[in-house]
Amino acid sequence: MELIETLQWRYATKKYSSKKVADDKLERIITAINLSASSFGMQPYKILIIENPEVRKKLSAYSSNPQITEASHLLVFAVFDSIKQDTIKRYIELIAKERELPTESLKVFKERALNGLLLKSEDENLIWTTKQAYIALGTGLIAAAAEKVDATPMEGFDAGHFDELLGLKEKGLKSVVLLALGYRDEVNDSNARLKKVRWPKEDFVITIK
Ligand SMILES: Cc1cc2nc3c(=O)[nH]c(=O)nc-3n(C[C@H](O)[C@H](O)[C@H](O)COP(=O)(O)O)c2cc1C
């Protein structure tokens, strides 16, 4: 399927069938998310794959979205609650290892990262990390559609309670957005038949010539 057709096919699924997403498809969606661009390449977030039905049931008390329990898989995008010197150090070491470079050759990059990221306040950090996680969310949506897997991005949840139930504080993480994955219940999902609504391109695009 062509990309535009694929994007027309996808929609924010409300009602899922009980069909499960196969492991290889899930793996490719996660790989695509992992390949997302991010500022400094830092990927300041982690993806939690919540399979456990009991945990999903507990989480559903803190969201009005039925997809939390009904979808095949629930992904939680959780950002680093702070960028520490050690995070940057470990990232620099990873670049050096992957690209077979001496760590000293990354000195300038390291300085830029330290100056740019360590000076941020907690609020600024959350805004920055969340932006990066949302780019990954977008990649996840497209990757799921390319795999013919339905998906729902979701902000409608109580992040504080999710963090508590998933023990995220102890992991230095904060949940920011969710992605449900599965297969549409075509008959019972009224969203499945809705026409897409988007601003007309004449309004949406401003061309400066
Ligand atoms: C960041 C974000 C948060 C969203 N939160 C929810 C949500 O909590 N529950 C839900 O059913 N849909 C949610 N949506 C889905 C949007 O309502 C949907 O993407 C939008 O109406 C466009 O429709 P389409 O995705 O079907 O083309 C969210 C979408 C995004 C991108």
PDB file of C-alpha atoms and ligand atoms in Angstrom:
ATOM      1  CA  MET A   1       0.000   0.000   0.000  1.00  0.00           C
ATOM      2  CA  GLU A   2       1.261   3.485  -0.811  1.00  0.00           C
ATOM      3  CA  LEU A   3       2.070   5.759   2.127  1.00  0.00           C
ATOM      4  CA  ILE A   4      -0.846   8.155   1.567  1.00  0.00           C
ATOM      5  CA  GLU A   5      -3.316   5.272   1.216  1.00  0.00           C
ATOM      6  CA  THR A   6      -1.877   3.764   4.400  1.00  0.00           C
ATOM      7  CA  LEU A   7      -2.368   7.043   6.267  1.00  0.00           C
ATOM      8  CA  GLN A   8      -5.948   7.276   4.950  1.00  0.00           C
ATOM      9  CA  TRP A   9      -6.559   3.720   6.167  1.00  0.00           C
ATOM     10  CA  ARG A  10      -5.419   4.374   9.739  1.00  0.00           C
ATOM     11  CA  TYR A  11      -7.639   6.084  12.275  1.00  0.00           C
ATOM     12  CA  ALA A  12      -7.724   6.501  16.029  1.00  0.00           C
ATOM     13  CA  THR A  13      -9.372   3.171  16.834  1.00  0.00           C
ATOM     14  CA  LYS A  14     -11.949   3.282  19.627  1.00  0.00           C
ATOM     15  CA  LYS A  15     -13.122  -0.320  19.687  1.00  0.00           C
ATOM     16  CA  TYR A  16     -10.703  -3.220  19.317  1.00  0.00           C
ATOM     17  CA  SER A  17     -11.382  -6.867  18.519  1.00  0.00           C
ATOM     18  CA  SER A  18      -9.711  -9.564  20.622  1.00  0.00           C
ATOM     19  CA  LYS A  19      -7.201 -10.402  17.847  1.00  0.00           C
ATOM     20  CA  LYS A  20      -3.576 -10.176  19.032  1.00  0.00           C
ATOM     21  CA  VAL A  21      -0.735  -8.442  17.243  1.00  0.00           C
ATOM     22  CA  ALA A  22       1.915 -11.010  16.278  1.00  0.00           C
ATOM     23  CA  ASP A  23       5.334 -10.698  17.935  1.00  0.00           C
ATOM     24  CA  ASP A  24       7.176  -9.991  14.669  1.00  0.00           C
ATOM     25  CA  LYS A  25       4.854  -7.113  13.811  1.00  0.00           C
ATOM     26  CA  LEU A  26       5.196  -5.652  17.298  1.00  0.00           C
ATOM     27  CA  GLU A  27       8.961  -6.019  17.032  1.00  0.00           C
ATOM     28  CA  ARG A  28       9.034  -4.031  13.755  1.00  0.00           C
ATOM     29  CA  ILE A  29       6.824  -1.284  15.212  1.00  0.00           C
ATOM     30  CA  ILE A  30       9.162  -0.996  18.200  1.00  0.00           C
ATOM     31  CA  THR A  31      12.192  -0.977  15.884  1.00  0.00           C
ATOM     32  CA  ALA A  32      10.624   1.872  13.893  1.00  0.00           C
ATOM     33  CA  ILE A  33       9.951   3.817  17.101  1.00  0.00           C
ATOM     34  CA  ASN A  34      13.558   3.235  18.149  1.00  0.00           C
ATOM     35  CA  LEU A  35      14.722   4.625  14.788  1.00  0.00           C
ATOM     36  CA  SER A  36      12.920   7.959  15.398  1.00  0.00           C
ATOM     37  CA  ALA A  37      14.868  11.167  15.167  1.00  0.00           C
ATOM     38  CA  SER A  38      15.452  13.022  18.442  1.00  0.00           C
ATOM     39  CA  SER A  39      17.270  16.158  19.500  1.00  0.00           C
ATOM     40  CA  PHE A  40      20.986  15.346  20.008  1.00  0.00           C
ATOM     41  CA  GLY A  41      19.929  11.770  19.165  1.00  0.00           C
ATOM     42  CA  MET A  42      19.460  11.344  22.899  1.00  0.00           C
ATOM     43  CA  GLN A  43      16.100   9.481  22.871  1.00  0.00           C
ATOM     44  CA  PRO A  44      15.247  10.737  26.375  1.00  0.00           C
ATOM     45  CA  TYR A  45      12.380   8.295  26.845  1.00  0.00           C
ATOM     46  CA  LYS A  46      11.609   4.601  27.141  1.00  0.00           C
ATOM     47  CA  ILE A  47       8.771   2.496  25.796  1.00  0.00           C
ATOM     48  CA  LEU A  48       6.918   0.210  28.178  1.00  0.00           C
ATOM     49  CA  ILE A  49       4.986  -2.634  26.584  1.00  0.00           C
ATOM     50  CA  ILE A  50       2.174  -3.512  28.943  1.00  0.00           C
ATOM     51  CA  GLU A  51       0.936  -7.028  28.253  1.00  0.00           C
ATOM     52  CA  ASN A  52      -0.248  -8.056  31.719  1.00  0.00           C
ATOM     53  CA  PRO A  53      -4.099  -7.934  31.756  1.00  0.00           C
ATOM     54  CA  GLU A  54      -4.261  -7.287  35.516  1.00  0.00           C
ATOM     55  CA  VAL A  55      -1.924  -4.311  35.257  1.00  0.00           C
ATOM     56  CA  ARG A  56      -3.952  -3.049  32.286  1.00  0.00           C
ATOM     57  CA  LYS A  57      -7.152  -3.364  34.343  1.00  0.00           C
ATOM     58  CA  LYS A  58      -5.613  -1.374  37.190  1.00  0.00           C
ATOM     59  CA  LEU A  59      -4.418   1.295  34.750  1.00  0.00           C
ATOM     60  CA  SER A  60      -7.872   1.527  33.163  1.00  0.00           C
ATOM     61  CA  ALA A  61      -9.221   3.002  36.413  1.00  0.00           C
ATOM     62  CA  TYR A  62      -7.214   6.123  35.538  1.00  0.00           C
ATOM     63  CA  SER A  63      -8.375   6.597  31.963  1.00  0.00           C
ATOM     64  CA  SER A  64     -11.736   6.767  30.239  1.00  0.00           C
ATOM     65  CA  ASN A  65     -10.258   5.063  27.162  1.00  0.00           C
ATOM     66  CA  PRO A  66     -11.533   1.468  26.819  1.00  0.00           C
ATOM     67  CA  GLN A  67      -8.547   0.746  24.555  1.00  0.00           C
ATOM     68  CA  ILE A  68      -6.385   0.475  27.696  1.00  0.00           C
ATOM     69  CA  THR A  69      -7.784  -3.005  28.362  1.00  0.00           C
ATOM     70  CA  GLU A  70      -9.300  -3.936  24.992  1.00  0.00           C
ATOM     71  CA  ALA A  71      -6.390  -3.402  22.593  1.00  0.00           C
ATOM     72  CA  SER A  72      -3.893  -6.176  21.941  1.00  0.00           C
ATOM     73  CA  HIS A  73      -0.971  -4.174  23.346  1.00  0.00           C
ATOM     74  CA  LEU A  74      -0.569  -0.971  25.289  1.00  0.00           C
ATOM     75  CA  LEU A  75       2.602   1.079  24.881  1.00  0.00           C
ATOM     76  CA  VAL A  76       3.480   3.749  27.421  1.00  0.00           C
ATOM     77  CA  PHE A  77       5.897   6.462  26.320  1.00  0.00           C
ATOM     78  CA  ALA A  78       7.768   7.523  29.455  1.00  0.00           C
ATOM     79  CA  VAL A  79      10.328  10.341  29.440  1.00  0.00           C
ATOM     80  CA  PHE A  80      13.488  10.671  31.556  1.00  0.00           C
ATOM     81  CA  ASP A  81      12.461  12.814  34.530  1.00  0.00           C
ATOM     82  CA  SER A  82      15.799  14.606  34.341  1.00  0.00           C
ATOM     83  CA  ILE A  83      18.896  14.626  32.165  1.00  0.00           C
ATOM     84  CA  LYS A  84      21.856  13.929  34.403  1.00  0.00           C
ATOM     85  CA  GLN A  85      25.555  14.240  33.684  1.00  0.00           C
ATOM     86  CA  ASP A  86      25.696  10.453  33.802  1.00  0.00           C
ATOM     87  CA  THR A  87      22.989  10.129  31.094  1.00  0.00           C
ATOM     88  CA  ILE A  88      25.062  12.288  28.749  1.00  0.00           C
ATOM     89  CA  LYS A  89      28.255  10.408  29.647  1.00  0.00           C
ATOM     90  CA  ARG A  90      26.642   7.035  28.916  1.00  0.00           C
ATOM     91  CA  TYR A  91      25.249   8.344  25.629  1.00  0.00           C
ATOM     92  CA  ILE A  92      28.662   9.647  24.530  1.00  0.00           C
ATOM     93  CA  GLU A  93      30.168   6.244  25.389  1.00  0.00           C
ATOM     94  CA  LEU A  94      27.481   4.551  23.285  1.00  0.00           C
ATOM     95  CA  ILE A  95      28.237   6.773  20.265  1.00  0.00           C
ATOM     96  CA  ALA A  96      31.971   6.109  20.668  1.00  0.00           C
ATOM     97  CA  LYS A  97      31.370   2.341  20.831  1.00  0.00           C
ATOM     98  CA  GLU A  98      28.880   2.164  17.930  1.00  0.00           C
ATOM     99  CA  ARG A  99      30.961   4.391  15.652  1.00  0.00           C
ATOM    100  CA  GLU A 100      34.295   3.023  16.849  1.00  0.00           C
ATOM    101  CA  LEU A 101      35.574   6.448  17.809  1.00  0.00           C
ATOM    102  CA  PRO A 102      37.783   7.548  20.698  1.00  0.00           C
ATOM    103  CA  THR A 103      35.592   9.211  23.373  1.00  0.00           C
ATOM    104  CA  GLU A 104      37.888  12.307  23.266  1.00  0.00           C
ATOM    105  CA  SER A 105      36.834  12.972  19.652  1.00  0.00           C
ATOM    106  CA  LEU A 106      33.298  13.640  20.928  1.00  0.00           C
ATOM    107  CA  LYS A 107      34.450  16.320  23.375  1.00  0.00           C
ATOM    108  CA  VAL A 108      32.781  19.228  21.517  1.00  0.00           C
ATOM    109  CA  PHE A 109      29.527  17.331  21.095  1.00  0.00           C
ATOM    110  CA  LYS A 110      29.622  16.414  24.790  1.00  0.00           C
ATOM    111  CA  GLU A 111      30.145  20.063  25.804  1.00  0.00           C
ATOM    112  CA  ARG A 112      27.219  21.147  23.625  1.00  0.00           C
ATOM    113  CA  ALA A 113      24.981  18.478  25.153  1.00  0.00           C
ATOM    114  CA  LEU A 114      26.093  19.324  28.687  1.00  0.00           C
ATOM    115  CA  ASN A 115      25.555  23.060  28.146  1.00  0.00           C
ATOM    116  CA  GLY A 116      22.288  22.651  26.277  1.00  0.00           C
ATOM    117  CA  LEU A 117      20.622  20.021  28.407  1.00  0.00           C
ATOM    118  CA  LEU A 118      21.954  20.263  31.958  1.00  0.00           C
ATOM    119  CA  LEU A 119      20.930  23.885  32.309  1.00  0.00           C
ATOM    120  CA  LYS A 120      17.276  23.157  31.737  1.00  0.00           C
ATOM    121  CA  SER A 121      14.834  23.519  34.619  1.00  0.00           C
ATOM    122  CA  GLU A 122      12.625  20.550  35.519  1.00  0.00           C
ATOM    123  CA  ASP A 123       9.726  22.070  33.534  1.00  0.00           C
ATOM    124  CA  GLU A 124      11.893  22.837  30.511  1.00  0.00           C
ATOM    125  CA  ASN A 125      13.296  19.317  30.665  1.00  0.00           C
ATOM    126  CA  LEU A 126       9.798  17.825  30.664  1.00  0.00           C
ATOM    127  CA  ILE A 127       8.784  19.932  27.650  1.00  0.00           C
ATOM    128  CA  TRP A 128      11.933  18.954  25.751  1.00  0.00           C
ATOM    129  CA  THR A 129      11.754  15.236  26.558  1.00  0.00           C
ATOM    130  CA  THR A 130       8.010  15.129  25.817  1.00  0.00           C
ATOM    131  CA  LYS A 131       8.549  16.697  22.389  1.00  0.00           C
ATOM    132  CA  GLN A 132      11.044  13.950  21.588  1.00  0.00           C
ATOM    133  CA  ALA A 133       8.647  11.246  22.787  1.00  0.00           C
ATOM    134  CA  TYR A 134       5.852  12.634  20.577  1.00  0.00           C
ATOM    135  CA  ILE A 135       8.056  12.359  17.497  1.00  0.00           C
ATOM    136  CA  ALA A 136       8.456   8.692  18.413  1.00  0.00           C
ATOM    137  CA  LEU A 137       4.699   8.414  18.895  1.00  0.00           C
ATOM    138  CA  GLY A 138       4.197   9.697  15.335  1.00  0.00           C
ATOM    139  CA  THR A 139       6.681   7.159  14.009  1.00  0.00           C
ATOM    140  CA  GLY A 140       4.825   4.447  15.927  1.00  0.00           C
ATOM    141  CA  LEU A 141       1.510   5.467  14.356  1.00  0.00           C
ATOM    142  CA  ILE A 142       2.935   5.303  10.839  1.00  0.00           C
ATOM    143  CA  ALA A 143       4.808   2.064  11.500  1.00  0.00           C
ATOM    144  CA  ALA A 144       1.674   0.417  12.897  1.00  0.00           C
ATOM    145  CA  ALA A 145      -0.326   1.466   9.830  1.00  0.00           C
ATOM    146  CA  ALA A 146       2.414   0.144   7.542  1.00  0.00           C
ATOM    147  CA  GLU A 147       2.060  -3.213   9.347  1.00  0.00           C
ATOM    148  CA  LYS A 148      -1.769  -3.008   8.944  1.00  0.00           C
ATOM    149  CA  VAL A 149      -2.038  -2.830  12.716  1.00  0.00           C
ATOM    150  CA  ASP A 150      -4.575  -0.417  14.165  1.00  0.00           C
ATOM    151  CA  ALA A 151      -3.456   2.105  16.744  1.00  0.00           C
ATOM    152  CA  THR A 152      -4.701   4.831  19.059  1.00  0.00           C
ATOM    153  CA  PRO A 153      -2.554   7.631  20.443  1.00  0.00           C
ATOM    154  CA  MET A 154      -3.908   8.611  23.863  1.00  0.00           C
ATOM    155  CA  GLU A 155      -3.332  11.522  26.189  1.00  0.00           C
ATOM    156  CA  GLY A 156      -6.520  10.876  28.129  1.00  0.00           C
ATOM    157  CA  PHE A 157      -5.058   9.265  31.223  1.00  0.00           C
ATOM    158  CA  ASP A 158      -3.901  10.266  34.681  1.00  0.00           C
ATOM    159  CA  ALA A 159      -0.122  10.213  34.327  1.00  0.00           C
ATOM    160  CA  GLY A 160       0.529  10.459  38.091  1.00  0.00           C
ATOM    161  CA  HIS A 161      -1.426   7.284  38.816  1.00  0.00           C
ATOM    162  CA  PHE A 162       0.072   5.471  35.823  1.00  0.00           C
ATOM    163  CA  ASP A 163       3.560   6.363  37.087  1.00  0.00           C
ATOM    164  CA  GLU A 164       2.690   5.043  40.518  1.00  0.00           C
ATOM    165  CA  LEU A 165       1.180   1.764  39.271  1.00  0.00           C
ATOM    166  CA  LEU A 166       4.093   1.135  36.903  1.00  0.00           C
ATOM    167  CA  GLY A 167       6.772   2.154  39.419  1.00  0.00           C
ATOM    168  CA  LEU A 168       8.093   4.776  37.011  1.00  0.00           C
ATOM    169  CA  LYS A 169       9.381   7.228  39.611  1.00  0.00           C
ATOM    170  CA  GLU A 170      11.858   4.626  40.845  1.00  0.00           C
ATOM    171  CA  LYS A 171      13.005   4.201  37.249  1.00  0.00           C
ATOM    172  CA  GLY A 172      13.481   7.977  36.799  1.00  0.00           C
ATOM    173  CA  LEU A 173      10.640   8.102  34.274  1.00  0.00           C
ATOM    174  CA  LYS A 174       7.338   9.930  33.737  1.00  0.00           C
ATOM    175  CA  SER A 175       4.565   8.700  31.435  1.00  0.00           C
ATOM    176  CA  VAL A 176       3.516  11.281  28.839  1.00  0.00           C
ATOM    177  CA  VAL A 177       1.485   9.538  26.144  1.00  0.00           C
ATOM    178  CA  LEU A 178       0.103   6.093  25.256  1.00  0.00           C
ATOM    179  CA  LEU A 179      -0.243   4.052  22.093  1.00  0.00           C
ATOM    180  CA  ALA A 180      -2.769   1.230  21.916  1.00  0.00           C
ATOM    181  CA  LEU A 181      -2.140  -1.410  19.229  1.00  0.00           C
ATOM    182  CA  GLY A 182      -4.453  -4.089  17.900  1.00  0.00           C
ATOM    183  CA  TYR A 183      -7.160  -4.726  15.341  1.00  0.00           C
ATOM    184  CA  ARG A 184     -10.311  -2.693  14.811  1.00  0.00           C
ATOM    185  CA  ASP A 185     -13.712  -4.137  15.643  1.00  0.00           C
ATOM    186  CA  GLU A 186     -15.085  -2.880  12.341  1.00  0.00           C
ATOM    187  CA  VAL A 187     -18.722  -3.603  13.211  1.00  0.00           C
ATOM    188  CA  ASN A 188     -18.785  -1.988  16.640  1.00  0.00           C
ATOM    189  CA  ASP A 189     -16.379   0.907  16.121  1.00  0.00           C
ATOM    190  CA  SER A 190     -18.321   3.891  14.831  1.00  0.00           C
ATOM    191  CA  ASN A 191     -15.001   5.734  14.335  1.00  0.00           C
ATOM    192  CA  ALA A 192     -14.121   3.164  11.651  1.00  0.00           C
ATOM    193  CA  ARG A 193     -16.670   4.669   9.283  1.00  0.00           C
ATOM    194  CA  LEU A 194     -15.957   8.357   9.927  1.00  0.00           C
ATOM    195  CA  LYS A 195     -14.579  10.447   7.131  1.00  0.00           C
ATOM    196  CA  LYS A 196     -11.219  11.999   7.969  1.00  0.00           C
ATOM    197  CA  VAL A 197     -11.413  15.683   8.798  1.00  0.00           C
ATOM    198  CA  ARG A 198      -8.344  17.761   7.974  1.00  0.00           C
ATOM    199  CA  TRP A 199      -7.850  21.449   7.166  1.00  0.00           C
ATOM    200  CA  PRO A 200      -7.881  21.914   3.393  1.00  0.00           C
ATOM    201  CA  LYS A 201      -4.323  22.122   2.110  1.00  0.00           C
ATOM    202  CA  GLU A 202      -4.959  25.656   0.761  1.00  0.00           C
ATOM    203  CA  ASP A 203      -5.492  26.768   4.385  1.00  0.00           C
ATOM    204  CA  PHE A 204      -2.961  24.441   5.906  1.00  0.00           C
ATOM    205  CA  VAL A 205       0.066  25.276   3.797  1.00  0.00           C
ATOM    206  CA  ILE A 206       1.610  28.712   3.552  1.00  0.00           C
ATOM    207  CA  THR A 207       4.091  28.952   0.719  1.00  0.00           C
ATOM    208  CA  ILE A 208       6.492  31.856   0.866  1.00  0.00           C
ATOM    209  CA  LYS A 209       7.745  32.477  -2.664  1.00  0.00           C
TER     210      LYS A 209
HETATM  211  C1  LIG B   1      -1.432  13.257  21.195  1.00  0.00           C
HETATM  212  C2  LIG B   1      -2.774  12.665  20.928  1.00  0.00           C
HETATM  213  C3  LIG B   1      -3.620  12.334  21.973  1.00  0.00           C
HETATM  214  C4  LIG B   1      -4.855  11.721  21.732  1.00  0.00           C
HETATM  215  N1  LIG B   1      -5.622  11.286  22.792  1.00  0.00           N
HETATM  216  C5  LIG B   1      -6.695  10.502  22.545  1.00  0.00           C
HETATM  217  C6  LIG B   1      -7.378   9.849  23.610  1.00  0.00           C
HETATM  218  O1  LIG B   1      -7.041   9.995  24.787  1.00  0.00           O
HETATM  219  N2  LIG B   1      -8.424   9.045  23.299  1.00  0.00           N
HETATM  220  C7  LIG B   1      -8.826   8.816  21.997  1.00  0.00           C
HETATM  221  O2  LIG B   1      -9.769   8.044  21.779  1.00  0.00           O
HETATM  222  N3  LIG B   1      -8.199   9.425  20.978  1.00  0.00           N
HETATM  223  C8  LIG B   1      -7.146  10.244  21.208  1.00  0.00           C
HETATM  224  N4  LIG B   1      -6.452  10.828  20.167  1.00  0.00           N
HETATM  225  C9  LIG B   1      -6.915  10.569  18.779  1.00  0.00           C
HETATM  226  C10 LIG B   1      -7.395  11.836  18.064  1.00  0.00           C
HETATM  227  O3  LIG B   1      -8.655  12.202  18.523  1.00  0.00           O
HETATM  228  C11 LIG B   1      -7.396  11.553  16.553  1.00  0.00           C
HETATM  229  O4  LIG B   1      -6.077  11.265  16.168  1.00  0.00           O
HETATM  230  C12 LIG B   1      -7.912  12.740  15.776  1.00  0.00           C
HETATM  231  O5  LIG B   1      -9.271  12.938  16.010  1.00  0.00           O
HETATM  232  C13 LIG B   1      -7.694  12.561  14.265  1.00  0.00           C
HETATM  233  O6  LIG B   1      -8.361  11.419  13.807  1.00  0.00           O
HETATM  234  P1  LIG B   1      -7.622  10.174  13.151  1.00  0.00           P
HETATM  235  O7  LIG B   1      -6.402   9.885  13.971  1.00  0.00           O
HETATM  236  O8  LIG B   1      -8.643   9.075  13.249  1.00  0.00           O
HETATM  237  O9  LIG B   1      -7.286  10.537  11.746  1.00  0.00           O
HETATM  238  C14 LIG B   1      -5.262  11.482  20.393  1.00  0.00           C
HETATM  239  C15 LIG B   1      -4.415  11.858  19.334  1.00  0.00           C
HETATM  240  C16 LIG B   1      -3.179  12.406  19.592  1.00  0.00           C
HETATM  241  C17 LIG B   1      -2.262  12.702  18.431  1.00  0.00           C
END
